[in-house]
Short mmCIF file of C-alpha atoms in Angstrom, two decimals:
data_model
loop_
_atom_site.label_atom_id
_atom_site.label_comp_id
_atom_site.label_asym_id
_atom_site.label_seq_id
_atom_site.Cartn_x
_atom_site.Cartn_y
_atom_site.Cartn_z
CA UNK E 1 73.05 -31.88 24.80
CA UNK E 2 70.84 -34.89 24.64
CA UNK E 3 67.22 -34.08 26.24
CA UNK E 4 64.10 -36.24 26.06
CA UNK E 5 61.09 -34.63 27.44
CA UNK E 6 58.10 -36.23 28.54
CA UNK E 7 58.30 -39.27 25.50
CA UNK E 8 55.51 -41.93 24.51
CA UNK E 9 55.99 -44.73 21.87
CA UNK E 10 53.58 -47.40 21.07
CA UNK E 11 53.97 -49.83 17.90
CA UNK E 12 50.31 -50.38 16.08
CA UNK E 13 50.63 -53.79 13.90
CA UNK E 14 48.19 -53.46 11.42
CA UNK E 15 48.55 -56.53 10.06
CA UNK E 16 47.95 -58.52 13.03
CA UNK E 17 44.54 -57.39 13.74
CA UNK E 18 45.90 -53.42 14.76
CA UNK E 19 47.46 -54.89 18.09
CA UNK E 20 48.35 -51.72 19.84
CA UNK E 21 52.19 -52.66 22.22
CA UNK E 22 52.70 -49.62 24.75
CA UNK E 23 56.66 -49.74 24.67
CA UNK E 24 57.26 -46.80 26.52
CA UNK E 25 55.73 -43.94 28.41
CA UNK E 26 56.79 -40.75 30.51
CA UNK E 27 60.24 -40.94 29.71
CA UNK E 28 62.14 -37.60 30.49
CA UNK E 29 66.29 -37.22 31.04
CA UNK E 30 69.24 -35.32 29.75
CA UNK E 31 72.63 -35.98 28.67
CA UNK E 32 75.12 -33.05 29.89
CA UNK E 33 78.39 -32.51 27.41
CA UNK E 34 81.54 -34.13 28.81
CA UNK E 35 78.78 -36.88 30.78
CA UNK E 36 78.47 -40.56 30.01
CA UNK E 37 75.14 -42.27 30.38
CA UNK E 38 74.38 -45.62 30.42
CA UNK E 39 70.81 -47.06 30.04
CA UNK E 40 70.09 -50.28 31.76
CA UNK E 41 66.78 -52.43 32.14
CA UNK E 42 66.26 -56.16 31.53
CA UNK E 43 66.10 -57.24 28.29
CA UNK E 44 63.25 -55.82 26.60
CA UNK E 45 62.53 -53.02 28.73
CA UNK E 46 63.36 -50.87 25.95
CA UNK E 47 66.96 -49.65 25.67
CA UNK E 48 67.31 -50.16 22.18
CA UNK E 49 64.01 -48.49 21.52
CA UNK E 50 64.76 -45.48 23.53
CA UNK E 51 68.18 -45.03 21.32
CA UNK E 52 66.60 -45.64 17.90
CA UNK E 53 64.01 -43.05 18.93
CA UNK E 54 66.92 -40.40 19.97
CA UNK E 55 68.83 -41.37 16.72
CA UNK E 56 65.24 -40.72 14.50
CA UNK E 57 64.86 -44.56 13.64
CA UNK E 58 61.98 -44.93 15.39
CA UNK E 59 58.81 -41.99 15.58
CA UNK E 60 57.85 -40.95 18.75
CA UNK E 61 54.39 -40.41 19.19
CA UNK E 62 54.32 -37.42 22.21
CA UNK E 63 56.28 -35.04 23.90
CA UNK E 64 60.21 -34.03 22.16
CA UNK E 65 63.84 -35.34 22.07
CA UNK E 66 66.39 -32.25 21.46
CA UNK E 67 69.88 -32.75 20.45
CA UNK E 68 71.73 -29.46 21.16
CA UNK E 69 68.97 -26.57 20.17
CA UNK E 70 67.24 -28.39 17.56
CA UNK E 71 64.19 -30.86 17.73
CA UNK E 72 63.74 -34.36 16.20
CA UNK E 73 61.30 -34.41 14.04
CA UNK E 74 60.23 -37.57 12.21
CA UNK E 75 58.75 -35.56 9.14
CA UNK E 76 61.54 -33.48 8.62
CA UNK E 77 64.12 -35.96 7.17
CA UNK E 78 66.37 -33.43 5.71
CA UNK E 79 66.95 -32.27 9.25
CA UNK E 80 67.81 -35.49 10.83
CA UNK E 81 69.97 -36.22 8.27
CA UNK E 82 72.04 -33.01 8.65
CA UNK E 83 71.99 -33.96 12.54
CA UNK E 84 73.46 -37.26 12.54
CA UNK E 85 76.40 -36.18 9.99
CA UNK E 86 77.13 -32.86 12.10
CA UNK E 87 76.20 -33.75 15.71
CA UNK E 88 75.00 -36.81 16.62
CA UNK E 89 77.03 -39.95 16.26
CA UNK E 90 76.31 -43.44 16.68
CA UNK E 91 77.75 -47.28 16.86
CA UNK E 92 75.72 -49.69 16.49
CA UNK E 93 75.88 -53.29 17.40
CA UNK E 94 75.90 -54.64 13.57
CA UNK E 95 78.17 -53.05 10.96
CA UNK E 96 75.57 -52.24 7.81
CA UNK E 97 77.48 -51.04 4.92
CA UNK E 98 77.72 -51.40 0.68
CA UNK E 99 78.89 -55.07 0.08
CA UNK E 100 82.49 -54.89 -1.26
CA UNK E 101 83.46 -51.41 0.40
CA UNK E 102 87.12 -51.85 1.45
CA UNK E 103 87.47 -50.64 5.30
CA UNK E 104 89.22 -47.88 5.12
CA UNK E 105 86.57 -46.42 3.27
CA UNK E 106 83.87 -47.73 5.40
CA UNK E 107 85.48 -46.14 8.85
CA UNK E 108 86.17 -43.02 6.87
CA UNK E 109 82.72 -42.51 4.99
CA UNK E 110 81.15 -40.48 7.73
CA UNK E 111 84.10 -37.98 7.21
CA UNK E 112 83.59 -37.99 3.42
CA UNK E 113 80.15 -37.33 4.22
CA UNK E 114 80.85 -34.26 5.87
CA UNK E 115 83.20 -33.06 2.74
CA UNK E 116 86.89 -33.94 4.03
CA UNK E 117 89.17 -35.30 0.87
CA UNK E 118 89.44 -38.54 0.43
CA UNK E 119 92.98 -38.34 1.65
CA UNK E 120 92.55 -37.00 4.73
CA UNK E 121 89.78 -38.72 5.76
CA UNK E 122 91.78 -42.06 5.45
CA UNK E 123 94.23 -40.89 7.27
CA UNK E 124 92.06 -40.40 10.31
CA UNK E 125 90.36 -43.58 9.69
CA UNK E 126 93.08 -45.80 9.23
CA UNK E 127 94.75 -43.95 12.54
CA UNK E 128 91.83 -45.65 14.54
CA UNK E 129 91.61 -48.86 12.77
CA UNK E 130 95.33 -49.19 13.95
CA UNK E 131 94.81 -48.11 16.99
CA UNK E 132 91.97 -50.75 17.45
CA UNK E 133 94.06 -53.34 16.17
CA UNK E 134 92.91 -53.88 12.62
CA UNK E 135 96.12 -54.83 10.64
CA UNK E 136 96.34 -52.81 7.51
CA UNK E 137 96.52 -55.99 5.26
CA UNK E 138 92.97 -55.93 6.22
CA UNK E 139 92.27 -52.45 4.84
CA UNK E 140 91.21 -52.30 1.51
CA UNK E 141 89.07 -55.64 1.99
CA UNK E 142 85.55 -55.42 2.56
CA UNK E 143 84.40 -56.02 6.01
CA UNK E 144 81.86 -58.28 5.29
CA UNK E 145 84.12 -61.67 5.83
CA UNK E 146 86.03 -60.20 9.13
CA UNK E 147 84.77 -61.54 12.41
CA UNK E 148 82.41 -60.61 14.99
CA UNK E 149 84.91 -58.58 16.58
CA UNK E 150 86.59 -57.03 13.61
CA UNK E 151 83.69 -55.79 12.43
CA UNK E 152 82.32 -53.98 15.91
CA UNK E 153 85.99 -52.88 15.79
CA UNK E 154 85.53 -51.59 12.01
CA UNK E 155 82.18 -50.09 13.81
CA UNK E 156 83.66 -48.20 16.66
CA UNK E 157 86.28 -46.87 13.92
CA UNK E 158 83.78 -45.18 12.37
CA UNK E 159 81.35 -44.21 15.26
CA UNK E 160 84.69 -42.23 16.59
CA UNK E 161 85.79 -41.01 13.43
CA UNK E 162 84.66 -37.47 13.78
CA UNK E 163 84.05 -35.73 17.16
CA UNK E 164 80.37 -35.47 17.24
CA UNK E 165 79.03 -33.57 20.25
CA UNK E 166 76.41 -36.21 20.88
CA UNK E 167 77.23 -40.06 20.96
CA UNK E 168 74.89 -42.72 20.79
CA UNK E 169 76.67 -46.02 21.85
CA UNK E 170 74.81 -49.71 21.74
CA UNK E 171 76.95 -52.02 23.51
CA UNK E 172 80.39 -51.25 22.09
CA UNK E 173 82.15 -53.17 23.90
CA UNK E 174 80.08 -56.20 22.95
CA UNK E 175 82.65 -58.74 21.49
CA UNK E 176 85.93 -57.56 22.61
CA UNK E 177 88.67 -58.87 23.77
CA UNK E 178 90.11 -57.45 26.76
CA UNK E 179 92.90 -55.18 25.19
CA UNK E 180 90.32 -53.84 22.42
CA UNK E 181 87.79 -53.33 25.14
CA UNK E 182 90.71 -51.42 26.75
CA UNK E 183 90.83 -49.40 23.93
CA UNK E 184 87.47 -48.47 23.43
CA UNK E 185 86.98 -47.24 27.08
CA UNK E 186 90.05 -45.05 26.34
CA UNK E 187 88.50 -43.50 23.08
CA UNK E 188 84.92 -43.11 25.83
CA UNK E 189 87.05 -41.51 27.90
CA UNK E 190 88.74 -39.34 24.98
CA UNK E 191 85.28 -38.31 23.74
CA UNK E 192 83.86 -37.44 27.28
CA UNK E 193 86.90 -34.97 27.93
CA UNK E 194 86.30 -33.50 24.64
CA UNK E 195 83.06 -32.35 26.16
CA UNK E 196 81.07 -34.97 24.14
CA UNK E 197 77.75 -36.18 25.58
CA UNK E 198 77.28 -39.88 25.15
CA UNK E 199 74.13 -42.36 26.04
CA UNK E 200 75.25 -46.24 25.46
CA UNK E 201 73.69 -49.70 26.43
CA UNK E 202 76.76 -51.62 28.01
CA UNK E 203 75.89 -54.87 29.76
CA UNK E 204 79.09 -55.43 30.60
CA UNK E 205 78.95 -53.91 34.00
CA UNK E 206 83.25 -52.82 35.06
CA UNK E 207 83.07 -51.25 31.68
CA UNK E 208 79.50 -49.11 32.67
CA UNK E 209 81.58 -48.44 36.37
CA UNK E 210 84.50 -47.31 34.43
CA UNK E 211 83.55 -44.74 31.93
CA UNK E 212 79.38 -43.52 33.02
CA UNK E 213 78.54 -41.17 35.15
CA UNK E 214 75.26 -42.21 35.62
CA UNK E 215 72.26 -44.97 35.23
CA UNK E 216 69.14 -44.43 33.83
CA UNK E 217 66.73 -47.63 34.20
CA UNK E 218 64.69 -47.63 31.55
CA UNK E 219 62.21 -50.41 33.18
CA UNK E 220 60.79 -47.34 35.28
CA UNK E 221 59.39 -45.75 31.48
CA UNK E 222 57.33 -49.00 30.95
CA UNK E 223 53.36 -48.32 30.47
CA UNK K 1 72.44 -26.22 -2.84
CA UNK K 2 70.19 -23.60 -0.94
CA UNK K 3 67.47 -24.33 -3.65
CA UNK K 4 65.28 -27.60 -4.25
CA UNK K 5 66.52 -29.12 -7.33
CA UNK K 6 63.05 -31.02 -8.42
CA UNK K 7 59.33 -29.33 -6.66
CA UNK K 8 56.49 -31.81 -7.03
CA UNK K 9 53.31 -30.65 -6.15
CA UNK K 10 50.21 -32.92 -6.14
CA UNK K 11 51.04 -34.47 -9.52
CA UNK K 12 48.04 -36.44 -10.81
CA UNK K 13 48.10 -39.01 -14.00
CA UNK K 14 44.85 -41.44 -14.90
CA UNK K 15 45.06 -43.84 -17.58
CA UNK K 16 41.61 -43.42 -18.54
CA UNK K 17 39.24 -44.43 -15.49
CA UNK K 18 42.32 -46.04 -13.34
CA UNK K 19 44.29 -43.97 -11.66
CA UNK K 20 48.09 -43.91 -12.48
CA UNK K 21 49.22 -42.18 -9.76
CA UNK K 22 47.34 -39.22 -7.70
CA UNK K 23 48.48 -36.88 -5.20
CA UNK K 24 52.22 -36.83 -5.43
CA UNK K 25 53.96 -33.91 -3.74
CA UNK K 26 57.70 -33.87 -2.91
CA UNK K 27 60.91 -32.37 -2.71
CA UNK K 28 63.98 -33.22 -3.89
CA UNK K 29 67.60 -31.15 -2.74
CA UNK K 30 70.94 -31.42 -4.51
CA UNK K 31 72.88 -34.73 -3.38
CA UNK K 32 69.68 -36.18 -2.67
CA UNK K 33 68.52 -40.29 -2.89
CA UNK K 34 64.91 -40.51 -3.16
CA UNK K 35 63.89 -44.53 -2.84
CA UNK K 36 59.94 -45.43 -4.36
CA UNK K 37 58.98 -48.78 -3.21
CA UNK K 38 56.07 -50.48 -3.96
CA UNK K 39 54.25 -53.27 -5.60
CA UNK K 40 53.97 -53.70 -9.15
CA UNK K 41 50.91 -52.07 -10.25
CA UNK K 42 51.68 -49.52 -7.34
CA UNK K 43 52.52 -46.55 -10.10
CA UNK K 44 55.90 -46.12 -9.11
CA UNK K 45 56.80 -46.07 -12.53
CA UNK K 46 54.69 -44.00 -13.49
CA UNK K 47 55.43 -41.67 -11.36
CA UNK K 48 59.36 -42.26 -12.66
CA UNK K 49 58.23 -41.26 -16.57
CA UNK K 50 55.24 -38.25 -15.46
CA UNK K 51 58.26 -36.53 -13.51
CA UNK K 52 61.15 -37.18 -16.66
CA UNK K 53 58.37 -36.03 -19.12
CA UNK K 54 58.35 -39.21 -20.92
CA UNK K 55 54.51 -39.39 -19.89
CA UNK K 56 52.24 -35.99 -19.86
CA UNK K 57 50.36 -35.89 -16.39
CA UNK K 58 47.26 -34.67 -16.29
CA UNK K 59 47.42 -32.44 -13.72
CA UNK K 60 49.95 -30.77 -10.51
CA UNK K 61 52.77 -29.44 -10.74
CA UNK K 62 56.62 -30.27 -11.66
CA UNK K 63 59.40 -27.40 -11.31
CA UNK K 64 62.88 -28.48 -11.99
CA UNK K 65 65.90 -26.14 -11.45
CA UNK K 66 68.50 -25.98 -14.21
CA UNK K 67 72.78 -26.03 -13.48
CA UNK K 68 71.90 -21.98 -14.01
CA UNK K 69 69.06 -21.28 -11.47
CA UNK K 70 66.16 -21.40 -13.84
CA UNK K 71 63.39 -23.41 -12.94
CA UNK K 72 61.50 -25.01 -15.83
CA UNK K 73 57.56 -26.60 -15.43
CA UNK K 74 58.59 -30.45 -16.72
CA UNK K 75 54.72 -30.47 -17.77
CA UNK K 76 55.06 -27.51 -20.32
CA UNK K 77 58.31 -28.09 -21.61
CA UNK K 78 58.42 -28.21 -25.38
CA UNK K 79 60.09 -31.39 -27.20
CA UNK K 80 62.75 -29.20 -27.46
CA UNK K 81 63.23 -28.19 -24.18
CA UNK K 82 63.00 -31.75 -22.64
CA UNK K 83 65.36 -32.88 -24.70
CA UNK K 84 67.88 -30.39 -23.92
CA UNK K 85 67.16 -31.37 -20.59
CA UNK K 86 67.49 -34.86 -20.65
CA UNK K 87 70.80 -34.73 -22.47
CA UNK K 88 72.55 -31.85 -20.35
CA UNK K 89 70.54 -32.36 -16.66
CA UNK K 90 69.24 -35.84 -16.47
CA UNK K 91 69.98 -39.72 -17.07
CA UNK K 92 67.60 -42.14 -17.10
CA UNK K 93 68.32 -45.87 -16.92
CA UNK K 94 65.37 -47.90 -17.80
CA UNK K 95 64.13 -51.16 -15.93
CA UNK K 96 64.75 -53.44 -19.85
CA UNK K 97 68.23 -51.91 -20.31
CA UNK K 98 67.11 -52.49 -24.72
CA UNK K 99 65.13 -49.23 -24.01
CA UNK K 100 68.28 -47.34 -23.24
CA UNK K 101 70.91 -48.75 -25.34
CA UNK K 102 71.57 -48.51 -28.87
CA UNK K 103 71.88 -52.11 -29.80
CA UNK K 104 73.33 -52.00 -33.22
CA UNK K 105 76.02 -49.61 -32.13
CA UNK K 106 79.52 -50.88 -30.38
CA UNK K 107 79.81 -50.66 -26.24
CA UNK K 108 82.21 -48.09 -26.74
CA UNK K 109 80.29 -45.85 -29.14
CA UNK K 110 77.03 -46.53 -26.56
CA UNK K 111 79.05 -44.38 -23.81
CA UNK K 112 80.76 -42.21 -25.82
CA UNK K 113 77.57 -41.08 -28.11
CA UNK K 114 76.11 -38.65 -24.73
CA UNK K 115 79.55 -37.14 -24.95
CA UNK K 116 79.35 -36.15 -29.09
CA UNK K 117 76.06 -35.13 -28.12
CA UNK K 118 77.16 -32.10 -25.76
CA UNK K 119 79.88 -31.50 -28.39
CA UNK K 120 82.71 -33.74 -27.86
CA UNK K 121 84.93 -34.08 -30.61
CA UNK K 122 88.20 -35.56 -29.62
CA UNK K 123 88.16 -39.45 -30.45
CA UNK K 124 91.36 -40.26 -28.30
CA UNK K 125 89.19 -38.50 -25.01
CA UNK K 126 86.21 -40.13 -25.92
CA UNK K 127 87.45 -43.02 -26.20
CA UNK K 128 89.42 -42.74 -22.64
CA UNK K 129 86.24 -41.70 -21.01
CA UNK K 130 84.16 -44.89 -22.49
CA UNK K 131 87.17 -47.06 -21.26
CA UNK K 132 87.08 -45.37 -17.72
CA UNK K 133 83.45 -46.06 -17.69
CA UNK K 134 83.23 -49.36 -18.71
CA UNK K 135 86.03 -50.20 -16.53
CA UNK K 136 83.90 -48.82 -13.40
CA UNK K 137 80.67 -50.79 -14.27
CA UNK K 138 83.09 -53.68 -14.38
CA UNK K 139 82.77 -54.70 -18.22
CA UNK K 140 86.20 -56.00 -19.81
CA UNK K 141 87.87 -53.29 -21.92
CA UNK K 142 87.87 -55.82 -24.89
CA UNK K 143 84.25 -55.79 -25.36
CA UNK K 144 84.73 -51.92 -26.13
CA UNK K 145 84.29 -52.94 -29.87
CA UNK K 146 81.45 -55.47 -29.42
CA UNK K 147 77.67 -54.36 -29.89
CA UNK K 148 74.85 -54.67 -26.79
CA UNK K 149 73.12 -57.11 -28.22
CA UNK K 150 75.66 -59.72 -27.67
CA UNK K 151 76.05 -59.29 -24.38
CA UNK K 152 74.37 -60.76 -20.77
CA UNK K 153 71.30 -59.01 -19.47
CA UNK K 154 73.46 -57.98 -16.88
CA UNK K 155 76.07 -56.66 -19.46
CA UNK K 156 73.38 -54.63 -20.83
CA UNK K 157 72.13 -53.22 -17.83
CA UNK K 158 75.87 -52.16 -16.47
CA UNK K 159 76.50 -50.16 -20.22
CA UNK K 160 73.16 -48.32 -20.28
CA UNK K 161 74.32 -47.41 -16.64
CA UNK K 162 77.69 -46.28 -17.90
CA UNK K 163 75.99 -44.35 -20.87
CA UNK K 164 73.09 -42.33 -18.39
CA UNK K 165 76.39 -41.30 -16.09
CA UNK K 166 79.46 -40.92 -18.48
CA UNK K 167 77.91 -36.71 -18.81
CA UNK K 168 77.97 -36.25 -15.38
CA UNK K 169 74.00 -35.91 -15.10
CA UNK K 170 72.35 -33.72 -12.12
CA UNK K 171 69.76 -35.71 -11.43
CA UNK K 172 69.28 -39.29 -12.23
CA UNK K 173 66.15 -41.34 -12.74
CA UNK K 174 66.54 -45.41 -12.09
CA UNK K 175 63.67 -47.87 -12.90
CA UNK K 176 64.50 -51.29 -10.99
CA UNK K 177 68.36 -50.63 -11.82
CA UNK K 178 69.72 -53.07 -10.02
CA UNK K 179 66.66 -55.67 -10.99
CA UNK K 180 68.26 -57.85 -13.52
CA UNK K 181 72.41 -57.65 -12.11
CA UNK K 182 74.32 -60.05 -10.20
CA UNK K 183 74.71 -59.52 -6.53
CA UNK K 184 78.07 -59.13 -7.26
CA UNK K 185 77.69 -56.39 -9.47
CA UNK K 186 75.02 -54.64 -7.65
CA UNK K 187 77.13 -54.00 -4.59
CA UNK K 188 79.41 -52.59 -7.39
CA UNK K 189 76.94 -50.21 -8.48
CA UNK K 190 75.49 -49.25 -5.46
CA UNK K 191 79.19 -48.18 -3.98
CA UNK K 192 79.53 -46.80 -7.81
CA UNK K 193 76.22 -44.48 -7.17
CA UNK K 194 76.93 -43.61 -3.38
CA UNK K 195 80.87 -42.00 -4.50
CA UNK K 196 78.70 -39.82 -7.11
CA UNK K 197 76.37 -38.73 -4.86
CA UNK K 198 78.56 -37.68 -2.43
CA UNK K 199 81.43 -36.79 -4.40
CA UNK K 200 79.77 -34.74 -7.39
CA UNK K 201 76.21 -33.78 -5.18
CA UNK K 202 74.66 -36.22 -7.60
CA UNK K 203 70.53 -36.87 -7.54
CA UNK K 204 68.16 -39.75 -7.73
CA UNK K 205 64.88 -40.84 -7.98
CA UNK K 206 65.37 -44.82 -7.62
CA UNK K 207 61.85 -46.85 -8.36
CA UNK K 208 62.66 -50.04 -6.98
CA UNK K 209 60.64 -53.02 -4.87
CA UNK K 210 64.31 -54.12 -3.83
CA UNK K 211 64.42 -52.80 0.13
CA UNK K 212 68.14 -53.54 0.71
CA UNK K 213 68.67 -51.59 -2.09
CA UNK K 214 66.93 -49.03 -0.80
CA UNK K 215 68.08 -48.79 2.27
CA UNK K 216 71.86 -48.81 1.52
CA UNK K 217 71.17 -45.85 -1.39
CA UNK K 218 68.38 -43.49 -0.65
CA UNK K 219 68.28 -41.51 1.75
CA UNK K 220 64.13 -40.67 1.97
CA UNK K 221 61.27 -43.47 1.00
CA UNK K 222 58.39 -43.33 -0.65
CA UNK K 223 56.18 -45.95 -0.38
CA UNK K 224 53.24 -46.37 -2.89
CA UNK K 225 50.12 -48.39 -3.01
CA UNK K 226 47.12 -48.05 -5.86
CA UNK K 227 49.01 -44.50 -6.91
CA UNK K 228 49.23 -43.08 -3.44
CA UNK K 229 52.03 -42.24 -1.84
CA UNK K 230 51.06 -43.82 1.85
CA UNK K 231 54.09 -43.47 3.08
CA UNK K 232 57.11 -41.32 3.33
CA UNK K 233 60.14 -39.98 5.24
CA UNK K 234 63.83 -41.19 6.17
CA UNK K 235 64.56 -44.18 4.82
CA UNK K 236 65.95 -46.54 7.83
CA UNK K 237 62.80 -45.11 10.04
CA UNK K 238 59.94 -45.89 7.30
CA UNK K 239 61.61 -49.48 6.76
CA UNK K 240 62.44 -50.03 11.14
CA UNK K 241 59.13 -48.07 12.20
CA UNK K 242 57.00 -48.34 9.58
CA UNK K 243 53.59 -46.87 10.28
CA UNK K 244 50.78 -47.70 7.40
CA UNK K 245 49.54 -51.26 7.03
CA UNK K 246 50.88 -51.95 3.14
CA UNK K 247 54.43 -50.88 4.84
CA UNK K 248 54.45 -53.23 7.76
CA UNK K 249 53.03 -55.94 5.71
CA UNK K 250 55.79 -54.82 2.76
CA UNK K 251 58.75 -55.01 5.27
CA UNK K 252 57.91 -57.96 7.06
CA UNK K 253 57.67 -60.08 3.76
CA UNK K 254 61.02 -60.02 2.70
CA UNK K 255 62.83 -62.54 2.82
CA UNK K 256 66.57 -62.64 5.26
CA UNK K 257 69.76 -63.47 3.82
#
């Protein structure tokens, strides 16, 4: 579901005298439906960089990342945007939404995105948020002034709201406390069953033995 | 929404010798954000007026598609025909919101003047509508009787963004919209513009050198330095992986909150 073939990224910074920093180089693997991968490396080695690339926040410069049938490609925005509503999901580490946005709506936006009624698409939202342990007098306030915690919870809400086939996870279990991190495993597990393929960062190592399959270290993709 | 809604193809305006902008090509798709960052000076705004047909451009090519399929070349419109399309297709909200308003006339009449204008007769509806919008830019209902002038910059700015939406425009073109508002209001406005967008398949061109701004609203970037586009593509990758010098140097100047 997930493939990257054969993948090369440097950063040029122009502005300090066109330093050229190799990041990554050769890297090739595949994420099966129904498979959980986690991606492990010391810090730095280029984790997050390898998932921004997959998700089309970074460029690559050579060789191809598929998700399903269809190729990323950087200067085809349209396309990447279609992707990541339809297909691929994603939770990242920091919650980045519209200042003021009441939850609900946050956790439910991707739905709206995708044209469910407003209705509806609370309904599944606010099923999660409960389920993660966000009380409902939280609801219709904005996220912004919740905790570290609440707000990877508000996070994972939405990253689960809709079954994408492809899941891109960065350390979702992060700032949990041990029932919540309970929790989120289960709705890994969930998504794995439902034949989704997922790639995630997890450093916290019983979690990674719990719900991946497999390890890919990333430190062997560094030029 | 198989069809482009706005076609620009290598669009070209000099004020005399300088160059206003050069070599714009782009297109735009129903429900679309389209984000133009840039210095001042940078002819984003330019740009902005060549492509509503406020300013003639001296060469390329504009096609816009009409609610009915027809696609109209902005450049050869007659007065006429622009002006048909700017009151049944388009809203623009201008950077000095005095350049959109009518100053003299009450907040209420401001909002509910678009509405006459396509044929609106009903005083008791138009009034409703101006209340509804007023309410959702966040201006007290008892200022519906008061005139622009005496009201905050800010005021202004929320009412001439009241009076460009209150027809339910296609396509939307925003110069700095968000420059002179509170952050309070702002967030307002941005959640206000993101619910049309998705919820009516909404358009915009947004000029802007704000990046959070940007990046919360648009959903592809154009970034432009001395009239050239140098940039472009999905927003969060041109502002996280930006590739051209002006962009690096543009993102890594601003300032975290």
């Amino acid at each position: 579901m997930i493939s990257v073939e054969n993948v090369s990224k440097a950063f040029t910074l122009h502005n300090q005298g066109g330093t050229r920093i190799g990041v990554m180089r050769g890297v090739s693997m595949r994420v099966e439906p129904g498979e959980c991968v986690a991606l492990t490396g010391a810090s730095g080695a280029g984790k997050s960089t390898l998932m921004r690339m997959i998700y089309g926040n970074y460029r690559i410069e050579s060789g191809a990342i598929r998700i399903g049938d269809e190729v990323l490609d950087s200067d085809r925005p349209r396309a990447i945007l279609a992707l990541r509503r339809n297909t691929l999901g994603h939770v990242s580490q920091f919650l980045r939404a519209v200042p003021r946005v009441p939850t609900i709506e946050v956790a439910a936006e991707p739905l709206r995105m995708l044209g469910v009624d407003a209705a509806t698409a609370q309904a599944r939202a606010g099923a999660l948020l409960a389920r993660l342990r966000i009380p409902q007098t939280l609801w219709r306030l904005a996220p912004a002034t919740f905790s570290g915690g609440e707000q990877q919870r508000v996070n994972i809400a939405r990253g689960f709201v809709h079954p994408w086939p492809a899941l891109l996870l960065d350390e979702p279990t992060a700032s949990l406390d041990p029932t919540n991190r309970e929790t989120v495993l289960e709705l890994i597990s969930e998504a794995k069953a439902r034949g989704a393929a997922i790639l995630g960062i997890f450093h916290d190592a019983d979690a990674r033995a719990r719900v991946c399959d497999r390890e890919i270290d990333v430190g062997a993709f560094t030029p | 929404m198989s069809a482009p809604l706005l076609e620009v193809d290598g669009l070209r305006k000099h004020y005399g010798r300088r160059i206003g902008c050069a070599e714009v090509s782009f297109t735009l798709w129903p429900g679309e954000v389209m984000g133009i960052v840039g210095e001042s000076g940078s002819g984003k705004s330019t740009l902005l007026s060549c492509l509503a047909g406020h300013l003639a451009s001296d060469g390329g090519q504009i096609l816009y598609r009409d609610r009915s399929g027809h696609a109209h070349a902005v450049a050869n419109l007659s007065e006429a025909g622009r002006r048909r399309l700017a009151r049944e297709e388009w809203a623009y909200v201008h950077q000095n919101p005095r350049d959109g308003l009518r100053m003299g006339v009450s907040a209420g009449g401001n909002v509910g003047e678009p509405l006459m204008a396509r044929g609106q007769r009903h005083f008791g509806d138009i009034r409703a509508a101006a209340l509804d919008w007023l309410e959702r830019v966040e201006i007290a209902q008892d200022r519906i009787d008061d005139v622009p002038r005496d009201f905050s910059g800010g005021m202004q700015q929320r009412l001439q963004i009241a009076r460009s939406l209150v027809n339910g425009p296609r396509l939307v073109f925003m110069d700095e919209p968000t420059g002179g508002l509170d952050v309070s209001v702002q967030a307002r406005l941005l959640d206000l513009l993101r619910g049309l967008v998705r919820d009516l398949g909404l358009s915009a061109v947004i000029v802007t050198h704000d990046l959070a701004v940007v990046r919360l609203l648009a959903d592809r970037l154009m970034v432009m330095q001395g009239g050239y586009v140098v940039e472009s593509g999905l927003t969060d990758q041109v502002l996280d992986d930006p590739q051209h010098a002006y962009t690096q140097l543009l993102v890594s100047s601003v300032l975290q909150v």
